[in-house]
Coordinates of C-alpha atoms in Angstrom, one line a residue:
Chain A
X639 CA 36.4 -41.2 19.9
X640 CA 35.0 -38.9 22.5
X641 CA 37.4 -36.2 21.5
X642 CA 37.1 -37.0 17.8
X643 CA 33.2 -36.7 17.3
X644 CA 32.6 -33.0 18.4
X645 CA 35.3 -32.0 15.7
X646 CA 34.0 -34.1 13.2
X647 CA 30.5 -32.6 13.8
X648 CA 31.7 -29.3 13.4
X649 CA 33.2 -29.8 10.1
X650 CA 30.1 -31.5 9.1
X651 CA 28.0 -28.7 10.4
X652 CA 30.3 -26.1 8.5
X653 CA 30.0 -28.2 5.5
X654 CA 26.4 -28.1 5.7
X655 CA 26.3 -24.6 6.3
X656 CA 28.4 -23.7 3.2
X657 CA 26.3 -25.5 1.1
X658 CA 23.1 -23.9 2.8
X659 CA 24.6 -20.4 2.4
X660 CA 24.6 -21.4 -1.4
X661 CA 21.2 -22.5 -1.4
X662 CA 19.8 -19.8 1.0
X663 CA 19.1 -17.2 -1.8
X664 CA 16.9 -19.7 -3.8
X665 CA 15.1 -20.7 -0.6
X666 CA 14.3 -17.1 0.1
X667 CA 13.0 -16.5 -3.6
X668 CA 11.3 -19.8 -3.5
X669 CA 7.9 -19.0 -1.7
X670 CA 7.3 -16.1 -4.1
X671 CA 8.1 -18.1 -7.3
X672 CA 6.4 -21.2 -6.3
X673 CA 3.0 -19.3 -5.9
X674 CA 3.7 -17.2 -8.7
X675 CA 4.4 -20.3 -11.1
X676 CA 1.2 -22.0 -9.9
X677 CA -1.2 -19.4 -9.6
X678 CA 0.3 -16.7 -12.1
X679 CA 2.5 -18.2 -14.8
X680 CA 0.9 -21.5 -15.3
X681 CA -2.9 -20.0 -15.7
X682 CA -1.4 -17.4 -18.3
X683 CA 0.2 -20.0 -20.6
X684 CA -2.8 -22.4 -20.2
X685 CA -5.3 -19.8 -21.4
X686 CA -3.6 -19.7 -24.6
X687 CA -4.1 -23.6 -24.6
X688 CA -7.7 -23.2 -23.6
X689 CA -8.4 -20.6 -26.5
X690 CA -7.7 -23.1 -29.1
X691 CA -10.3 -25.6 -27.8
X692 CA -14.0 -25.4 -27.6
X693 CA -14.9 -25.7 -24.0
X694 CA -18.0 -25.2 -22.3
X695 CA -18.2 -23.8 -18.5
X696 CA -20.7 -26.5 -17.4
X697 CA -18.1 -29.2 -18.2
X698 CA -14.5 -27.7 -18.2
X699 CA -12.8 -31.0 -18.5
X700 CA -14.2 -31.7 -22.0
X701 CA -12.0 -30.1 -24.4
X702 CA -12.1 -30.3 -28.2
X703 CA -9.5 -29.1 -30.3
X704 CA -10.4 -26.4 -32.8
X705 CA -7.3 -24.7 -33.5
X706 CA -7.6 -21.0 -34.2
X707 CA -11.5 -21.2 -34.6
X708 CA -12.1 -19.1 -31.8
X709 CA -10.0 -16.3 -32.9
X710 CA -11.3 -16.3 -36.5
X711 CA -14.8 -16.0 -35.1
X712 CA -13.8 -13.1 -32.9
X713 CA -12.4 -11.2 -35.7
X714 CA -15.8 -11.6 -37.5
X715 CA -17.8 -10.7 -34.3
X716 CA -19.4 -7.5 -34.7
X717 CA -19.7 -7.5 -30.7
X718 CA -16.2 -8.1 -30.0
X719 CA -15.2 -5.2 -32.4
X720 CA -17.8 -3.1 -30.7
X721 CA -16.3 -3.9 -27.4
X722 CA -12.9 -3.0 -28.6
X723 CA -14.1 0.5 -29.8
X724 CA -15.7 1.0 -26.7
X725 CA -12.8 0.1 -24.6
X726 CA -10.6 2.5 -26.7
X727 CA -13.1 5.4 -26.3
X728 CA -13.5 4.8 -22.5
X729 CA -9.9 4.5 -22.3
X730 CA -8.9 7.6 -23.8
X731 CA -11.8 9.7 -22.2
X732 CA -10.7 8.5 -18.7
X733 CA -6.9 8.4 -18.9
X734 CA -6.3 11.5 -20.7
X735 CA -8.2 13.9 -18.4
X736 CA -7.2 11.8 -15.4
X737 CA -3.4 12.3 -16.1
X738 CA -3.7 15.9 -17.1
X739 CA -5.7 16.8 -13.6
X740 CA -3.2 14.6 -11.9
X741 CA -0.2 16.8 -13.1
X742 CA -2.1 20.1 -12.4
X743 CA -2.8 18.7 -9.0
X744 CA 0.7 17.5 -8.1
X745 CA 1.8 20.9 -9.2
X746 CA -0.3 22.5 -6.6
X747 CA 0.5 20.2 -4.0
X748 CA 4.4 20.9 -4.7
X749 CA 3.8 24.4 -3.4
X750 CA 4.6 25.1 0.4
X751 CA 1.4 24.3 1.8
X752 CA -0.2 24.2 5.3
X753 CA -1.9 21.1 5.8
X754 CA -0.4 19.4 3.0
X755 CA -0.6 15.8 4.6
X756 CA -4.2 16.5 4.8
X757 CA -4.6 17.3 1.1
X758 CA -2.7 14.5 -0.1
X759 CA -4.4 12.0 2.2
X760 CA -7.9 13.6 1.1
X761 CA -7.1 13.1 -2.7
X762 CA -6.2 9.4 -2.1
X763 CA -9.4 8.8 -0.6
X764 CA -11.1 7.6 -3.5
X765 CA -8.2 5.1 -4.2
X766 CA -9.5 3.4 -0.9
X767 CA -13.0 2.6 -2.5
X768 CA -13.6 -0.7 -4.3
X769 CA -15.1 -0.5 -8.1
X770 CA -18.2 -2.0 -6.8
X771 CA -18.9 0.7 -3.9
X772 CA -17.6 3.7 -6.1
X773 CA -19.9 2.5 -9.2
X774 CA -22.9 2.1 -7.3
X775 CA -22.8 5.4 -5.5
X776 CA -22.0 7.1 -8.9
X777 CA -24.9 5.1 -10.6
X778 CA -27.3 7.1 -7.9
X779 CA -25.7 10.4 -8.7
X780 CA -26.0 9.8 -12.5
X781 CA -29.5 8.8 -12.3
X782 CA -31.6 10.5 -15.0
X783 CA -34.9 11.5 -13.1
X784 CA -33.8 11.7 -9.6
X785 CA -30.0 11.9 -9.9
X786 CA -28.3 14.7 -8.3
X787 CA -26.1 15.5 -11.3
X788 CA -28.8 16.1 -13.4
X789 CA -30.4 18.2 -10.8
X790 CA -27.4 20.1 -10.5
X791 CA -27.1 20.7 -14.3
X792 CA -30.6 21.8 -14.3
X793 CA -29.5 24.8 -12.4
X794 CA -27.6 25.8 -15.6
X795 CA -30.7 25.1 -18.0
X796 CA -29.2 21.8 -19.2
X797 CA -31.9 19.2 -19.8
X798 CA -31.7 15.9 -18.0
X799 CA -29.2 13.8 -19.8
X800 CA -29.6 9.9 -19.8
X801 CA -26.3 8.8 -18.5
X802 CA -27.4 5.2 -18.9
X803 CA -28.9 4.7 -22.2
X804 CA -27.0 7.3 -24.4
X805 CA -23.7 6.3 -25.8
X806 CA -21.5 9.2 -25.0
X807 CA -23.1 10.1 -21.7
X808 CA -22.9 6.6 -20.5
X809 CA -19.0 6.3 -21.5
X810 CA -18.5 9.5 -19.9
X811 CA -20.2 8.4 -16.7
X812 CA -18.0 5.3 -16.6
X813 CA -14.9 7.4 -17.3
X814 CA -15.8 9.8 -14.5
X815 CA -15.7 6.9 -12.0
X816 CA -12.2 5.8 -13.3
X817 CA -11.1 9.2 -13.1
X818 CA -12.3 9.9 -9.7
X819 CA -10.8 6.9 -8.4
X820 CA -7.5 7.2 -10.0
X821 CA -6.5 10.8 -10.3
X822 CA -5.1 11.1 -6.6
X823 CA -3.0 8.3 -6.8
X824 CA -1.3 9.4 -10.1
X825 CA -1.0 12.9 -8.6
X826 CA 1.0 11.5 -5.7
X827 CA 3.3 9.7 -8.2
X828 CA 4.0 12.9 -10.0
X829 CA 4.4 14.6 -6.9
X830 CA 7.1 12.3 -5.7
X831 CA 8.8 12.8 -9.2
X832 CA 8.6 16.5 -8.9
X833 CA 10.3 16.6 -5.5
X834 CA 13.0 14.6 -6.8
X835 CA 13.9 17.3 -9.6
X836 CA 17.2 19.1 -8.3
X837 CA 16.6 22.4 -7.2
X838 CA 19.6 23.8 -9.1
X839 CA 17.6 23.4 -12.3
X840 CA 15.1 25.7 -11.0
X841 CA 17.6 28.1 -9.8
X842 CA 19.3 28.0 -13.3
X843 CA 16.0 28.7 -15.2
X844 CA 15.1 31.6 -12.8
X845 CA 18.5 33.2 -13.6
X846 CA 17.7 33.0 -17.1
X847 CA 14.5 34.8 -16.3
X848 CA 12.2 31.8 -16.7
X849 CA 8.8 32.5 -15.2
X850 CA 6.6 30.0 -13.5
X851 CA 4.9 28.5 -16.7
X852 CA 8.3 28.6 -18.3
X853 CA 9.6 26.7 -15.4
X854 CA 6.9 24.2 -15.5
X855 CA 7.2 23.6 -19.2
X856 CA 11.2 23.7 -19.4
X857 CA 12.1 22.1 -16.1
X858 CA 9.2 20.2 -14.5
X859 CA 7.8 18.5 -17.3
X860 CA 11.2 17.3 -19.0
X861 CA 12.0 16.0 -15.3
X862 CA 8.8 14.0 -15.1
X863 CA 9.2 12.5 -18.6
X864 CA 9.9 9.0 -17.5
X865 CA 7.3 9.1 -14.7
X866 CA 4.5 10.3 -17.3
X867 CA 5.7 7.6 -19.4
X868 CA 5.3 5.0 -16.5
X869 CA 1.8 6.3 -15.6
X870 CA 0.5 6.4 -19.2
X871 CA 1.7 2.7 -19.5
X872 CA 0.1 1.8 -16.4
X873 CA -3.0 3.6 -16.9
X874 CA -3.4 2.2 -20.3
X875 CA -3.1 -1.2 -19.1
X876 CA -5.6 -0.3 -16.3
X877 CA -8.0 1.1 -19.2
X878 CA -7.8 -1.9 -21.1
X879 CA -9.2 -3.9 -18.5
X880 CA -12.0 -1.9 -17.4
X881 CA -14.6 -4.1 -16.3
X882 CA -16.5 -3.6 -13.0
X883 CA -17.7 0.0 -13.7
X884 CA -19.5 -1.0 -16.9
X885 CA -20.9 -4.2 -15.2
X886 CA -22.4 -2.5 -12.4
X887 CA -23.5 0.9 -14.0
X888 CA -26.9 -0.6 -14.3
X889 CA -26.2 -4.1 -13.0
X890 CA -27.9 -7.3 -13.9
X891 CA -28.3 -8.4 -17.5
X892 CA -28.2 -5.1 -18.8
X893 CA -24.8 -4.5 -16.8
X894 CA -23.5 -7.8 -18.4
X895 CA -24.6 -6.6 -21.7
X896 CA -22.8 -3.4 -21.3
X897 CA -26.1 -1.3 -21.6
X898 CA -29.3 -2.0 -23.5
X899 CA -27.4 -1.8 -26.8
X900 CA -24.1 -2.6 -25.7
X901 CA -23.2 1.1 -25.9
X902 CA -20.5 0.7 -23.1
X903 CA -19.7 -3.0 -22.9
X904 CA -15.7 -3.1 -22.8
X905 CA -13.7 -5.8 -23.9
X906 CA -13.1 -7.2 -20.4
X907 CA -16.9 -7.2 -19.8
X908 CA -17.4 -9.1 -23.4
X909 CA -14.7 -11.6 -22.2
X910 CA -16.9 -12.3 -18.9
X911 CA -20.0 -12.3 -20.7
X912 CA -18.8 -15.0 -23.3
X913 CA -17.7 -17.2 -20.6
X914 CA -19.9 -16.9 -17.5
X915 CA -23.2 -16.0 -19.3
X916 CA -22.9 -17.8 -22.7
X917 CA -20.7 -20.5 -21.1
X918 CA -18.1 -20.3 -23.9
X919 CA -14.6 -20.6 -22.1
X920 CA -12.8 -21.2 -25.3
X921 CA -14.0 -18.1 -26.7
X922 CA -13.5 -16.2 -23.6
X923 CA -9.9 -17.4 -23.5
X924 CA -9.4 -16.1 -27.0
X925 CA -10.6 -12.8 -26.0
X926 CA -8.1 -12.7 -23.0
X927 CA -5.2 -13.5 -25.3
X928 CA -6.2 -10.8 -27.8
X929 CA -6.6 -8.3 -25.0
X930 CA -3.0 -9.5 -24.0
X931 CA -1.6 -9.0 -27.2
X932 CA -3.0 -5.6 -27.5
X933 CA -1.5 -4.6 -24.2
X934 CA 1.8 -5.7 -25.5
X935 CA 1.5 -3.8 -28.6
X936 CA 0.5 -0.8 -26.5
X937 CA 3.4 -1.1 -24.1
X938 CA 5.8 -1.9 -27.0
X939 CA 4.8 1.2 -28.9
X940 CA 5.1 3.4 -26.0
X941 CA 8.8 2.1 -25.1
X942 CA 9.6 2.7 -28.9
X943 CA 8.2 6.2 -28.6
X944 CA 9.9 6.9 -25.3
X945 CA 13.2 5.8 -26.7
X946 CA 13.1 8.1 -29.7
X947 CA 11.9 10.9 -27.5
X948 CA 14.6 10.5 -25.1
X949 CA 17.2 10.5 -27.8
X950 CA 15.7 13.7 -29.0
X951 CA 15.6 15.0 -25.5
X952 CA 19.1 14.1 -24.9
X953 CA 20.3 16.1 -28.0
X954 CA 18.2 18.9 -27.0
X955 CA 19.4 19.0 -23.3
X956 CA 23.0 18.8 -24.9
X957 CA 22.1 21.9 -26.7
X958 CA 20.7 23.8 -23.9
X959 CA 23.3 22.9 -21.6
X960 CA 25.9 24.2 -24.0
X961 CA 23.8 27.5 -24.2
X962 CA 23.7 27.6 -20.3
X963 CA 27.4 27.5 -20.2
X964 CA 27.7 30.3 -22.9
X965 CA 25.4 32.7 -21.2
Chain B
X940 CA 4.2 14.3 8.7
X941 CA 5.2 10.8 8.5
X942 CA 8.7 9.9 8.3
X943 CA 8.2 7.7 5.0
X944 CA 6.3 10.8 3.4
X945 CA 9.2 13.1 4.5
X946 CA 11.8 10.8 2.9
X947 CA 10.2 11.2 -0.6
X948 CA 10.2 15.0 0.3
X949 CA 13.9 14.6 0.5
X950 CA 14.4 12.2 -2.0
X951 CA 18.2 12.5 -2.2
X952 CA 19.0 11.4 1.4
X953 CA 20.3 7.9 1.4
X954 CA 18.3 6.6 3.9
X955 CA 14.7 6.4 3.3
X956 CA 13.7 6.9 6.9
X957 CA 15.0 8.3 10.1
X958 CA 15.1 12.0 11.1
X959 CA 14.4 14.3 8.3
X960 CA 16.6 17.1 7.7
X961 CA 13.5 19.5 6.8
X962 CA 14.5 22.3 8.7
X963 CA 17.7 22.7 6.8
X964 CA 16.2 22.1 3.5
X965 CA 13.8 25.0 3.8
X966 CA 15.8 28.0 2.8
X967 CA 16.8 26.1 -0.4
X968 CA 13.0 26.0 -1.5
X969 CA 12.1 28.5 -4.2
X970 CA 10.9 31.7 -2.6
X971 CA 7.7 31.8 -4.6
X972 CA 6.7 28.3 -3.6
X973 CA 4.6 29.3 -0.7
X974 CA 0.8 28.7 -1.7
X975 CA -1.8 31.4 -2.5
X976 CA -5.4 31.6 -1.8
X977 CA -6.4 30.4 -5.2
X978 CA -4.2 27.2 -4.6
X979 CA -6.0 26.5 -1.3
X980 CA -9.3 27.2 -3.1
X981 CA -8.6 24.6 -5.9
X982 CA -7.6 22.0 -3.5
X983 CA -10.5 22.4 -1.1
X984 CA -12.7 22.1 -4.1
X985 CA -10.7 18.8 -5.2
X986 CA -11.1 17.5 -1.6
X987 CA -14.7 18.2 -1.7
X988 CA -15.1 16.3 -4.9
X989 CA -13.0 13.4 -3.6
X990 CA -15.1 13.1 -0.4
X991 CA -18.6 13.8 -1.8
X992 CA -19.5 10.3 -2.7
X993 CA -18.6 9.2 0.6
X994 CA -20.9 11.9 2.1
X995 CA -23.4 11.1 -0.1
X996 CA -23.8 7.5 0.4
X997 CA -24.0 8.3 4.4
X998 CA -26.7 10.9 3.8
X999 CA -28.7 8.4 1.4
X1000 CA -28.1 5.5 3.7
X1001 CA -29.7 7.3 6.6
X1002 CA -33.0 8.2 4.6
X1003 CA -35.7 6.7 2.8
X1004 CA -35.9 6.2 -0.8
X1005 CA -38.6 9.1 -1.3
X1006 CA -36.3 11.4 0.6
X1007 CA -33.2 11.1 -1.4
X1008 CA -35.3 11.2 -4.6
X1009 CA -36.7 14.5 -3.8
X1010 CA -36.0 17.7 -5.6
X1011 CA -33.9 19.4 -4.2
X1012 CA -32.0 16.5 -2.8
X1013 CA -31.2 16.5 0.9
X1014 CA -27.9 17.3 2.0
X1015 CA -27.7 16.2 5.5
X1016 CA -28.1 12.8 7.0
X1017 CA -31.6 11.9 8.3
X1018 CA -33.0 10.5 11.2
X1019 CA -31.0 7.4 10.8
X1020 CA -33.4 4.7 9.7
X1021 CA -31.6 1.6 10.8
X1022 CA -34.0 -0.2 8.3
X1023 CA -31.7 0.3 5.4
X1024 CA -28.7 -1.0 7.0
X1025 CA -30.7 -4.1 8.2
X1026 CA -32.3 -4.5 4.6
X1027 CA -28.8 -4.5 3.2
X1028 CA -27.1 -6.7 5.6
X1029 CA -30.1 -9.0 5.0
X1030 CA -30.3 -9.1 1.4
X1031 CA -26.6 -9.2 0.6
X1032 CA -25.1 -11.3 3.4
X1033 CA -22.8 -8.6 4.4
X1034 CA -22.2 -9.9 8.0
X1035 CA -20.5 -13.0 6.6
X1036 CA -18.9 -11.0 3.8
X1037 CA -17.3 -8.7 6.4
X1038 CA -15.7 -11.7 8.3
X1039 CA -14.8 -13.3 5.1
X1040 CA -13.1 -10.1 3.6
X1041 CA -11.1 -9.7 6.8
X1042 CA -9.8 -13.2 6.5
X1043 CA -9.2 -13.1 3.0
X1044 CA -7.4 -9.7 3.1
X1045 CA -5.4 -10.2 6.3
X1046 CA -4.3 -13.7 5.0
X1047 CA -3.1 -12.3 1.7
X1048 CA -1.6 -9.2 3.4
X1049 CA 0.4 -11.3 5.8
X1050 CA 1.5 -13.9 3.0
X1051 CA 2.6 -11.1 0.7
X1052 CA 4.6 -9.3 3.1
X1053 CA 6.5 -12.4 4.2
X1054 CA 7.0 -14.0 0.8
X1055 CA 7.8 -10.5 -0.7
X1056 CA 10.4 -9.6 2.1
X1057 CA 12.2 -12.7 1.8
X1058 CA 12.5 -12.4 -2.0
X1059 CA 13.2 -8.7 -1.7
X1060 CA 16.0 -9.4 0.7
X1061 CA 17.6 -12.2 -1.7
X1062 CA 17.2 -9.9 -4.7
X1063 CA 18.7 -6.9 -2.9
X1064 CA 21.5 -8.1 -0.9
X1065 CA 22.5 -11.8 -1.8
X1066 CA 24.5 -12.9 -4.9
X1067 CA 23.3 -15.8 -6.9
X1068 CA 23.2 -17.2 -10.2
X1069 CA 20.2 -15.9 -12.5
X1070 CA 19.5 -13.2 -10.1
X1071 CA 19.2 -10.4 -12.7
X1072 CA 17.4 -12.4 -15.0
X1073 CA 14.7 -13.6 -12.2
X1074 CA 14.2 -9.9 -11.1
X1075 CA 13.8 -8.5 -14.8
X1076 CA 11.1 -11.3 -15.2
X1077 CA 9.3 -10.5 -12.0
X1078 CA 9.0 -6.8 -13.0
X1079 CA 8.1 -7.7 -16.6
X1080 CA 4.9 -9.9 -15.2
X1081 CA 3.6 -6.8 -13.5
X1082 CA 2.4 -5.9 -17.0
X1083 CA 0.2 -9.3 -17.5
X1084 CA -3.4 -8.5 -16.8
X1085 CA -5.1 -10.5 -14.1
X1086 CA -8.0 -11.3 -16.2
X1087 CA -5.9 -13.5 -18.7
X1088 CA -5.4 -16.3 -16.0
X1089 CA -8.8 -16.3 -14.9
X1090 CA -10.4 -19.3 -17.1
X1091 CA -7.5 -21.8 -15.9
X1092 CA -7.8 -20.6 -12.3
X1093 CA -11.4 -21.1 -12.3
X1094 CA -11.0 -24.7 -14.0
X1095 CA -8.2 -25.3 -11.1
X1096 CA -10.3 -24.3 -8.5
X1097 CA -13.3 -26.7 -9.8
X1098 CA -10.7 -29.4 -9.8
X1099 CA -9.2 -28.6 -6.3
X1100 CA -12.9 -28.6 -4.9
X1101 CA -12.2 -25.0 -3.8
X1102 CA -14.8 -23.7 -5.8
X1103 CA -16.8 -21.1 -3.4
X1104 CA -14.1 -21.5 -0.8
X1105 CA -12.0 -18.6 0.4
X1106 CA -8.9 -20.4 -0.3
X1107 CA -9.8 -20.0 -3.9
X1108 CA -9.7 -16.1 -3.6
X1109 CA -6.5 -16.3 -1.0
X1110 CA -4.0 -18.3 -2.9
X1111 CA -3.8 -16.7 -6.5
X1112 CA -3.2 -13.4 -4.8
X1113 CA -1.0 -14.7 -2.1
X1114 CA 2.2 -13.1 -3.6
X1115 CA 2.6 -10.2 -5.9
X1116 CA 5.6 -9.2 -8.1
X1117 CA 5.2 -5.6 -7.1
X1118 CA 5.7 -6.6 -3.5
X1119 CA 8.9 -8.2 -4.3
X1120 CA 10.0 -5.0 -6.4
X1121 CA 8.9 -2.9 -3.6
X1122 CA 10.6 -4.6 -1.0
X1123 CA 13.8 -4.9 -2.9
X1124 CA 14.0 -1.3 -3.7
X1125 CA 13.6 -0.5 0.0
X1126 CA 16.1 -3.0 1.4
X1127 CA 18.7 -2.3 -1.1
X1128 CA 19.0 1.4 0.3
X1129 CA 17.8 0.8 3.9
X1130 CA 19.9 -2.1 4.8
X1131 CA 23.7 -1.5 4.8
X1132 CA 25.9 -4.2 3.5
X1133 CA 28.2 -3.9 6.4
X1134 CA 25.3 -5.2 8.9
X1135 CA 24.8 -8.4 6.8
X1136 CA 28.8 -9.0 6.6
X1137 CA 29.1 -8.5 10.2
X1138 CA 26.4 -11.1 10.8
X1139 CA 28.1 -13.4 8.6
X1140 CA 31.6 -12.9 10.3
X1141 CA 29.8 -13.5 13.6
X1142 CA 28.8 -16.8 12.0
X1143 CA 25.1 -16.4 11.8
X1144 CA 23.2 -18.3 9.3
X1145 CA 21.2 -16.5 6.5
X1146 CA 18.1 -17.6 8.3
X1147 CA 19.2 -15.9 11.5
X1148 CA 20.3 -12.7 9.6
X1149 CA 16.9 -12.5 8.2
X1150 CA 15.2 -12.5 11.5
X1151 CA 17.3 -10.6 13.5
X1152 CA 18.6 -8.0 11.0
X1153 CA 16.6 -7.8 8.0
X1154 CA 13.1 -8.2 9.5
X1155 CA 13.5 -5.1 11.9
X1156 CA 15.1 -3.0 9.3
X1157 CA 12.2 -3.7 6.9
X1158 CA 9.6 -3.1 9.3
X1159 CA 8.6 0.6 7.8
X1160 CA 8.4 -0.9 4.2
X1161 CA 6.6 -4.1 5.5
X1162 CA 3.9 -1.9 7.3
X1163 CA 3.3 0.1 3.9
X1164 CA 3.1 -3.1 1.7
X1165 CA 0.9 -4.9 4.0
X1166 CA -1.6 -1.9 4.2
X1167 CA -1.4 -1.6 0.5
X1168 CA -1.8 -5.1 -0.2
X1169 CA -4.8 -5.3 2.3
X1170 CA -6.7 -2.8 0.6
X1171 CA -6.2 -3.9 -2.7
X1172 CA -7.3 -7.5 -1.5
X1173 CA -10.4 -5.9 0.1
X1174 CA -11.3 -4.2 -2.9
X1175 CA -10.6 -6.8 -5.3
X1176 CA -13.5 -7.6 -7.7
X1177 CA -13.1 -9.3 -10.8
X1178 CA -11.7 -12.6 -9.5
X1179 CA -13.8 -13.0 -6.4
X1180 CA -17.0 -12.6 -8.3
X1181 CA -16.1 -15.3 -10.5
X1182 CA -14.8 -17.8 -7.7
X1183 CA -17.3 -17.1 -4.8
X1184 CA -21.2 -17.1 -4.8
X1185 CA -23.7 -15.0 -2.7
X1186 CA -23.4 -18.0 0.0
X1187 CA -19.8 -17.3 0.9
X1188 CA -19.2 -13.8 -0.4
X1189 CA -16.4 -11.3 0.2
X1190 CA -17.7 -7.7 0.6
X1191 CA -17.3 -6.9 -3.1
X1192 CA -19.2 -10.0 -4.1
X1193 CA -22.0 -8.8 -1.6
X1194 CA -21.9 -5.2 -3.0
X1195 CA -22.2 -6.6 -6.4
X1196 CA -25.3 -8.5 -5.4
X1197 CA -27.0 -5.2 -4.2
X1198 CA -26.6 -3.6 -7.6
X1199 CA -27.4 -6.8 -9.6
X1200 CA -30.4 -7.9 -7.8
X1201 CA -34.0 -6.6 -7.6
X1202 CA -33.3 -4.0 -5.0
X1203 CA -34.8 -0.9 -6.5
X1204 CA -34.2 0.8 -3.2
X1205 CA -31.1 3.2 -3.7
X1206 CA -31.0 4.2 0.1
X1207 CA -30.6 0.2 0.7
X1208 CA -28.0 -0.2 -1.8
X1209 CA -25.9 2.8 -0.5
X1210 CA -26.5 1.4 3.1
X1211 CA -24.7 -1.7 1.7
X1212 CA -22.0 0.0 0.4
X1213 CA -21.4 2.1 3.5
X1214 CA -21.4 -1.1 5.5
X1215 CA -18.8 -2.7 3.1
X1216 CA -16.5 0.5 2.8
X1217 CA -16.3 1.5 6.3
X1218 CA -13.8 -0.9 7.4
X1219 CA -11.4 0.1 4.8
X1220 CA -11.9 3.7 5.2
X1221 CA -11.3 3.3 8.8
X1222 CA -8.0 1.9 8.1
X1223 CA -7.5 4.5 5.6
X1224 CA -8.2 7.3 8.1
X1225 CA -6.0 6.0 10.6
X1226 CA -3.1 5.3 8.5
X1227 CA -3.6 7.4 5.3
X1228 CA -0.2 9.3 5.6
X1229 CA 1.6 6.0 5.7
X1230 CA 0.0 4.9 2.4
X1231 CA 0.6 8.1 0.9
X1232 CA 4.1 8.0 1.9
X1233 CA 4.4 4.3 0.6
X1234 CA 3.0 5.2 -2.9
X1235 CA 5.2 8.2 -3.3
X1236 CA 8.1 6.4 -2.2
X1237 CA 7.7 3.5 -4.5
X1238 CA 7.0 5.9 -7.1
X1239 CA 10.3 7.9 -6.9
X1240 CA 12.5 4.9 -6.8
X1241 CA 10.4 2.9 -9.6

C-alpha cells in the first residue's frame, strides 16, 4: 500500500491536470465573460424588454406591457425628431473637421521632427480631460458678454455672438469642444498607420516624379483607407452618443432641455431627460434602442461602402501596378 | 522616446518592444522628410490651442470673477485667491469626490488589466472550442453604446441596494472588450509560442505558466492598458451621474454639480475643474509618452 499510493496519487494528479488543461482556457476567459454578461449583455437585451413597457422611474418594478406604443409615440414626437436632427448636424460639424484636422496633423507629425514626443503628448493632452471639465472651461470662453472668444473676435470687427441661444453658434460651440478633445487622439491613430506604409511605395512614387502632394494623395491616403474608415465608424458612434457637452454647456434645466428652445438637444440627452427628468423609463429605453438601430445602420452602411471601395481600389491598384512594371 | 512608441515607428519589427533599430532605419527615411519652419509653427500653434483651456482655467481659478470678466481679460495667474478653491471644494464635495474617484478608477484599472490579460492570453495562445466565435463576438460588442444598458443597470443597482454606492460605478466597467482585444493583439506577437511549450514540457500548469511566463511578458501592455483604463474611468460621466448622487460623488459628478447648481461664479467653477482635473493631468504628464505609444500601438494592429 505504502508503495502503491504515491503512484496512484500521481496518476490521479495527471488525470486532473489533463482535464484541467482542457478547462484552463475557459477559466481564463471566464472572469471577463461573467462580468460582461452580467453588466454588458444582459442590460442590453433587457433594455429592449423595458422599451415595450410603461415603467416609471419612481417604481421600476411596476411594469405594464404596452407593446410598441413607446416607439409609435416617439415617431410622432416632435422633440425626438428635433433631437435626431441636432445629433446629425452636431455630429457632422464635429466629426468632419475633426478627422480632416487629424489627418493634416498626422502628416505634419510624420516629418522628421525635433521634440516629436513632446508634440505627440501635447496634442493628446485634451484627451486626458473629461467632458465635464472641458465643457465648463469652454462654456466660460464662449460667454456672450464676457467670454474671451467674443472679445477676441471683436478685434476683427465681429459683433458678439450668442454662443448659447442661437442655434448654429450653440451647435458649433458644442462641436468645438468635441473636436478639441478628440483631434489629437485621431491624429495619433493616423500617424501610426502612416508609419506602417512601406517606404518602397514612396520611393516608387518619387521615381515616377510624384511631388509631395501627389505622394500624399496617391500613396498616403490609399494606405490609410482602412484606418480612416475605422476612425469614421468610431467617431460616428461617438457622435451619435453626444451627451455631456450639451448637458453642461449651460447646465441646470436649460442644459437638460438642450438649450432654451432645445436648439442643441441631442438624442442621448433627450433619452436622459425622458428617463430622469420626466421619469419615463420605458420611453427612454425605446430611445436607446432606436439609437442602437441607427448605429447598426450607420456602421452597416459604412461597411458596405468600404467593401465596394476596396473592390474598386483593388482593381485600380492592379492597373497601376501593371503600369509601374511597364514604366 | 519610449520603447512602445518606437515600436510603432518601426511597425514591421516583430517584437513590439526591446531595443529599437532606429539608427539603422534613419537612412531609409525620405530625404525631404525634415520638417521646415512652417511645420514647427503650425505644431506650436496646435500645442497652444490644446493647452490653452488648461492654462485659462488656472488663470481664472486664481482670480476673482470681476477680474476674469474684465476687458481685456487677464492672461496671467493672479495673486492666488485660495477662496475660489475653498468655495469649489465646499460647494461640490470635491475632497470626497477625489477619494472616490481614486478608489473607483484604481479598482477598475486593476480589474480590467487582470481579467483582460487572462482572457487576452487565452485568445492569443490557447486553442479551445469556440475561440474564434467568442473573440469576434467580443470585438463586435465594442460597437454597442453604453447608453443602451443604462436603464436596466439602474434598475439592477436599485434592486441590489447599490444605488449611490461606489460598486454601482465599479462593477459595470470592471472589464472591457477593448482590453481583451488589446491584450490579445499584444500577446499574440510579444509572447513566443516556444516559451509556453517549454513550460508545458517542464510540467508547469497553465496557472503557473500564466504567472511566471505570461505576466512578465505582458507587463508593458498591461501598464498601458491600466493607464488608459484609469483615465477613462476617471473621466467617465454618463453612468456615474445616473448612479451616484452629490453626497457620494466621483469627480465628474462633483464637477457636474458645479455647472448645474447656482454658482454664478466662473472663477469658482473653474477652480473646481482644476481640482478635479489635476490628478489625471499629473498622471498624463508623467506617463504621457507611454499613453501615446499605447494608443499608436493599438491603432496599428487594430
